[in-house]
Tab-separated table of C-alpha atoms in Angstrom:
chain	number	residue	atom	x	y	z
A	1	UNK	CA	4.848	8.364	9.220
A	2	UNK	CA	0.989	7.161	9.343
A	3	UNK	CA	-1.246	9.869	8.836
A	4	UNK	CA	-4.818	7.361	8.864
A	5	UNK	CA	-6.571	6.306	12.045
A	6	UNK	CA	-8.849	3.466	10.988
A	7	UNK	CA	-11.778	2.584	13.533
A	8	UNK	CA	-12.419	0.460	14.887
A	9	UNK	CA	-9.270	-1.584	14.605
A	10	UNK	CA	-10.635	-5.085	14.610
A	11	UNK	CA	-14.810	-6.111	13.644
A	12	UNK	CA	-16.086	-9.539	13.209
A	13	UNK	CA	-19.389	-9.654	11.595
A	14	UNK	CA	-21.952	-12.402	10.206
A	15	UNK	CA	-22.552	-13.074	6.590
A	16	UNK	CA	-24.718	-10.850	5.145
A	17	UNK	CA	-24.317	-8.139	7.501
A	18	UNK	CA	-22.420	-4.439	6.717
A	19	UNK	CA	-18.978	-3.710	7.694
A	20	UNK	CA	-18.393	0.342	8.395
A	21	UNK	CA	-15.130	1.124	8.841
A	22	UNK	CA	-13.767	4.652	9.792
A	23	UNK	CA	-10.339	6.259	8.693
A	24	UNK	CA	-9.369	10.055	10.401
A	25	UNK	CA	-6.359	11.756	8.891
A	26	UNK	CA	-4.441	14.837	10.110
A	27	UNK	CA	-3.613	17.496	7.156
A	28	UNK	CA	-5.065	18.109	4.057
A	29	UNK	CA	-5.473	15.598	1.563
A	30	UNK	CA	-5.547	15.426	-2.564
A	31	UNK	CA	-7.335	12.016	-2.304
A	32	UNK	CA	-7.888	9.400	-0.181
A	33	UNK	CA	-8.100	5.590	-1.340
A	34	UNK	CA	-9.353	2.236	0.395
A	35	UNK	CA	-7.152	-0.742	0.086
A	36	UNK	CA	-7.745	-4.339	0.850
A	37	UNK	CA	-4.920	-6.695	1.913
A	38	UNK	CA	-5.522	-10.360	2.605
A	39	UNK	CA	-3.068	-12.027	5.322
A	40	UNK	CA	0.270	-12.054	4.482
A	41	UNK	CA	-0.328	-11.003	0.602
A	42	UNK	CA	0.057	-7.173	-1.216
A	43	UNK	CA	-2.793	-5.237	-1.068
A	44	UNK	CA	-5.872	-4.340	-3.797
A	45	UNK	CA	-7.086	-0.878	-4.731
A	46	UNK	CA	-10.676	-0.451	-3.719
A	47	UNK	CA	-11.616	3.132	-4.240
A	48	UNK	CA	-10.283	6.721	-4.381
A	49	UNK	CA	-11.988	9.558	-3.212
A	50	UNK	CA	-10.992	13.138	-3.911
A	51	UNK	CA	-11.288	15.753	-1.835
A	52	UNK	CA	-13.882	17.607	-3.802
A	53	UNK	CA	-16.451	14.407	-3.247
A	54	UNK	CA	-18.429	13.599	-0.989
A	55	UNK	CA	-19.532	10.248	-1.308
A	56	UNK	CA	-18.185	7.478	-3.828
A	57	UNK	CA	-19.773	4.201	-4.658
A	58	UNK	CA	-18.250	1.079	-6.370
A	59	UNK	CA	-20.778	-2.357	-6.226
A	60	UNK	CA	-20.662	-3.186	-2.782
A	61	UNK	CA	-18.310	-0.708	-1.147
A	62	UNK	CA	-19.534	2.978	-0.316
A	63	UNK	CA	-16.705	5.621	0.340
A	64	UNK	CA	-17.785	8.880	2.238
A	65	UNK	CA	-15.258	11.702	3.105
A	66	UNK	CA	-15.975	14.790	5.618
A	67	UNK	CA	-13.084	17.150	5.020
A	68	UNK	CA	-14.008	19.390	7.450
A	69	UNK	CA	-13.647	16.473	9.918
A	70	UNK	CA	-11.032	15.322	8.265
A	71	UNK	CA	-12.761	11.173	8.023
A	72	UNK	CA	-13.743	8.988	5.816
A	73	UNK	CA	-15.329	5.921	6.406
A	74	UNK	CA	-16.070	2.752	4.110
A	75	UNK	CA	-18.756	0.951	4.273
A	76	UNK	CA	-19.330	-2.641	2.706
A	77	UNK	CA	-23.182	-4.066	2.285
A	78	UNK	CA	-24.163	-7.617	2.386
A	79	UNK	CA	-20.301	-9.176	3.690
A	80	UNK	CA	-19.318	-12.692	2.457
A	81	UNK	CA	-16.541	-14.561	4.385
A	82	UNK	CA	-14.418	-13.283	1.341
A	83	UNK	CA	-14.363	-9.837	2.689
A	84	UNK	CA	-12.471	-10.861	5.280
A	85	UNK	CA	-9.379	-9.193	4.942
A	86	UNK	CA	-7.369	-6.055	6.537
A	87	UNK	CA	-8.185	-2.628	5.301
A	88	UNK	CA	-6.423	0.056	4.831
A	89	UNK	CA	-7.073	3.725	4.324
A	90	UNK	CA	-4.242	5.903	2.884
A	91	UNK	CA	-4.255	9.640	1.693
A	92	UNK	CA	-2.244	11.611	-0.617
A	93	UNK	CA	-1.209	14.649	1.208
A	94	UNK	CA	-2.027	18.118	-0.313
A	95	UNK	CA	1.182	19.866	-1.275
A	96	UNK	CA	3.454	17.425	0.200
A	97	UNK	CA	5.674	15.069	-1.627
A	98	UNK	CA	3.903	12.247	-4.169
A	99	UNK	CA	3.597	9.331	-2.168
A	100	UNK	CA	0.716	7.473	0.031
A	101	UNK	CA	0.689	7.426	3.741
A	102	UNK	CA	-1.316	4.226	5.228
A	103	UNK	CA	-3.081	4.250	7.997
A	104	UNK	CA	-3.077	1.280	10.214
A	105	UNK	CA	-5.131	-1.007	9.102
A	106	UNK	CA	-8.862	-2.606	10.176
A	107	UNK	CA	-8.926	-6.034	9.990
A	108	UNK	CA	-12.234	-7.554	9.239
A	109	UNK	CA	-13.630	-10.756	9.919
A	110	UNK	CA	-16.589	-12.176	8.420
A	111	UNK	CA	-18.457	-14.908	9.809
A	112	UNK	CA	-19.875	-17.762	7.493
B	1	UNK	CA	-1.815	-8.065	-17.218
B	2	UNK	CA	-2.323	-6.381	-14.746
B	3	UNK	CA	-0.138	-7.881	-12.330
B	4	UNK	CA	3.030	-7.024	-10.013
B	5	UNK	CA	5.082	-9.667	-9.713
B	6	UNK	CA	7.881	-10.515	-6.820
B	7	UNK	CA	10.495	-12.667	-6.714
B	8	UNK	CA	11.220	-14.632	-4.665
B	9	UNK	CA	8.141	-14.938	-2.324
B	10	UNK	CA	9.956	-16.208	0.713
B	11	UNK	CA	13.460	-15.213	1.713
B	12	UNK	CA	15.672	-16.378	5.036
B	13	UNK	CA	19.123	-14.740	5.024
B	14	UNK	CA	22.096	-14.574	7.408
B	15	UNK	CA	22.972	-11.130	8.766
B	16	UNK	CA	26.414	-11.330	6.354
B	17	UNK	CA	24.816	-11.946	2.836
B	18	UNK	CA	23.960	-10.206	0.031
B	19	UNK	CA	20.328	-10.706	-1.729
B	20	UNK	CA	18.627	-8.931	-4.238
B	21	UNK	CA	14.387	-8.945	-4.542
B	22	UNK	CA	13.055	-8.640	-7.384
B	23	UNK	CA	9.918	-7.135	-9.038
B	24	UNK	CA	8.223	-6.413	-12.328
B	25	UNK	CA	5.793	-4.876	-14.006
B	26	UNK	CA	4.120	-4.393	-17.491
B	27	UNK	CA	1.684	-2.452	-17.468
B	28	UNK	CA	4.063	0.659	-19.034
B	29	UNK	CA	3.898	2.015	-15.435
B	30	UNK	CA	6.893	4.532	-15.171
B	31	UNK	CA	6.345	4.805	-11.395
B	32	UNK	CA	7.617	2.068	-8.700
B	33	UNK	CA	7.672	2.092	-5.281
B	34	UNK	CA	8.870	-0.331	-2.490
B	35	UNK	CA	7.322	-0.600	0.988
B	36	UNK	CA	8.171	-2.358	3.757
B	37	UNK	CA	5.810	-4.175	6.352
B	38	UNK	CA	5.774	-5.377	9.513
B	39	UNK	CA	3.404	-7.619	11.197
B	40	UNK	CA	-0.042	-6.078	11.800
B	41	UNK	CA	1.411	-2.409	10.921
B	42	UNK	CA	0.470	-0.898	7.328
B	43	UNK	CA	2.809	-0.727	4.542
B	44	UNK	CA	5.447	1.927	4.849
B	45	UNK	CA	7.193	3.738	1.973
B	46	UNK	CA	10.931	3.240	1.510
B	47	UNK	CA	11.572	4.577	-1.852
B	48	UNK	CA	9.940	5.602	-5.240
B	49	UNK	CA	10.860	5.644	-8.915
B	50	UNK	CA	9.465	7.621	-11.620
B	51	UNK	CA	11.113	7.481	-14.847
B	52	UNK	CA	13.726	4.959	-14.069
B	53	UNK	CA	15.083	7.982	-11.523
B	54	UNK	CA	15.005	7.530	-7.387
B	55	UNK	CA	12.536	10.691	-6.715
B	56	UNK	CA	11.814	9.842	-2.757
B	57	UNK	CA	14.596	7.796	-0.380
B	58	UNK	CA	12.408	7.782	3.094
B	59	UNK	CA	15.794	7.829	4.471
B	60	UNK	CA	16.454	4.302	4.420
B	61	UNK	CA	19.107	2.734	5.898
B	62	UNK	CA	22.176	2.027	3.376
B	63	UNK	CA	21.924	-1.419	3.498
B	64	UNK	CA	18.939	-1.312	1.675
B	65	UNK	CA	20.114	-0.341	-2.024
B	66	UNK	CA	17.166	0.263	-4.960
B	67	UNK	CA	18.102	-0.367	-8.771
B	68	UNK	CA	15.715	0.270	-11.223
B	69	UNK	CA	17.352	-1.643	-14.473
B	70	UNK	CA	14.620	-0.309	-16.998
B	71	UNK	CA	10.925	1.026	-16.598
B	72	UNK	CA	9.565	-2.594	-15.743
B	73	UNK	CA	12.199	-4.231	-13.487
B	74	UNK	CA	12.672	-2.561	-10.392
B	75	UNK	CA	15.294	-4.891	-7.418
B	76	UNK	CA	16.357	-4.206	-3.999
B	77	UNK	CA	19.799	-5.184	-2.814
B	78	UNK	CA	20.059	-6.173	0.704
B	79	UNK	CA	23.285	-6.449	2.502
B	80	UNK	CA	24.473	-6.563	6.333
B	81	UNK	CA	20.910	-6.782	7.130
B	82	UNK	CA	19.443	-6.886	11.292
B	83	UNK	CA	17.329	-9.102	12.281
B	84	UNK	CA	14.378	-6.075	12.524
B	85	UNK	CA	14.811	-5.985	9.374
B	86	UNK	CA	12.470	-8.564	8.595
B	87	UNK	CA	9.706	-7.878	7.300
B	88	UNK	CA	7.319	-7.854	4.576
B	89	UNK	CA	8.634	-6.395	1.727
B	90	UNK	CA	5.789	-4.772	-1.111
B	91	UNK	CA	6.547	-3.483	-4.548
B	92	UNK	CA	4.019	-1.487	-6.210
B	93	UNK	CA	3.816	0.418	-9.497
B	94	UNK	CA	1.896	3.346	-11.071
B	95	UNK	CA	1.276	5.179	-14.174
B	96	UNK	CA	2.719	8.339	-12.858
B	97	UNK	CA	3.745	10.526	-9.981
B	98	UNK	CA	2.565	13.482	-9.695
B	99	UNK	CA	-0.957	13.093	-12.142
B	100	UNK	CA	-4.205	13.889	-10.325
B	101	UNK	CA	-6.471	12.609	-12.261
B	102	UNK	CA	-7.266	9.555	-10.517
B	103	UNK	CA	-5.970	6.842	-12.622
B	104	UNK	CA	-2.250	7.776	-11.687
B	105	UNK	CA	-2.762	7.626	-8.631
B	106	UNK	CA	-4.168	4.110	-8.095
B	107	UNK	CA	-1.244	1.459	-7.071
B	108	UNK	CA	-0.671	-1.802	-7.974
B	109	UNK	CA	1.493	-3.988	-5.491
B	110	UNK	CA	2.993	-7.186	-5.705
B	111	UNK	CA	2.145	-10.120	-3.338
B	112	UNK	CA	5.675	-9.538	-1.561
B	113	UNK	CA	8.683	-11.148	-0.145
B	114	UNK	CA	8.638	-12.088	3.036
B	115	UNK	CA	12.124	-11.787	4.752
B	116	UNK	CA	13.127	-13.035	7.416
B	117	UNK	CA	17.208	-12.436	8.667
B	118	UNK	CA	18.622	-14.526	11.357
């Protein structure tokens, strides 16, 4: 079952410009992570957040989460046309059994 | 190494065969997990190892049939498969199941099969 709700489902940007992305989940989470998949290939860890944080930052790519909203969102400065990819948020429900639920997916286009 | 690997990367099989897919791992992960996905959907769980030992079977269909040989080699057997069946199909492994501490919890997937059943 998906428990993730990325918005908006599809962007296409310029070069240069940021990406935001938005992921809304529906019970309690342990963490939540950002994964990048490129057509047809297996996806790429970006980030983890735990539920404790607030706001997570790895080079490019900032990760906030709002608990009480129950959202993240992921937010990647200065795009290149290699960003362009499908992303994926997925969350590791809180007391349930140890596996990841995806969301479904963003896909991102990035404009040379 | 920090690679997944999946063998083989393309598959087209009749509805009356039997295949296998393959993956493997070593990176000592003791956790591995295949996924299945369908075009423009996200990845969704079908089982998990940890230890060598099936811990989660999202109620897959029988025809589907996970082996885990030893802690890096981890195959699915496929027989009397439908044709909405294919699909992508993603291995992934972890250090652990179950460890909170961030590192565990980070997967690594392969690139995939891609399987298509006529």
């Amino acid at each position: 079952s998906q428990q993730g709700e990325e918005d908006p489902q599809a962007l296409s940007i310029q070069e240069g410009e940021n990406a935001t992305m938005n992921c809304s989940y529906k019970t309690s989470i342990n963490n939540l992570q950002w994964y990048r998949q490129n057509s047809g290939r297996g996806l790429v860890h970006l980030i983890l957040i735990r539920s404790n944080e607030r706001e997570k930052h790895s080079g490019r790519l900032r990760v906030t989460l709002d608990t009480s909203k129950k959202s993240s969102s992921l937010l990647i400065t200065a795009s290149r046309a290699a960003d362009t990819a499908s992303y994926f948020c997925a969350t590791d429900v809180q007391g349930g059994s140890e596996k990841l639920v995806f969301g479904k997916g963003m896909k991102l286009t990035v404009n040379p | 190494d920090t690679e997944v690997t999946q063998t083989p990367k393309h598959l087209v099989m009749g509805m009356t065969n039997k295949k296998s897919l393959k993956c493997e791992q070593h990176m000592g992960h003791r956790a591995m997990y295949w996924y299945k996905q369908k075009a423009k959907k996200p990845p969704e769980l079908m089982f998990v190892y940890s230890y060598e030992k099936l811990s989660i079977n999202e109620s897959v269909p029988s025809r589907f049939s996970p082996e885990c040989p030893n802690s890096s080699l981890l195959n699915l057997h496929l027989h009397a498969l439908q044709p909405e069946d294919s699909a992508l199909y993603l291995c992934a492994s972890s250090q652990e199941v179950g460890l909170r501490d961030g590192v565990n919890e980070k997967l690594f997937f392969g690139s995939g099969t891609q399987l298509s059943v006529l």
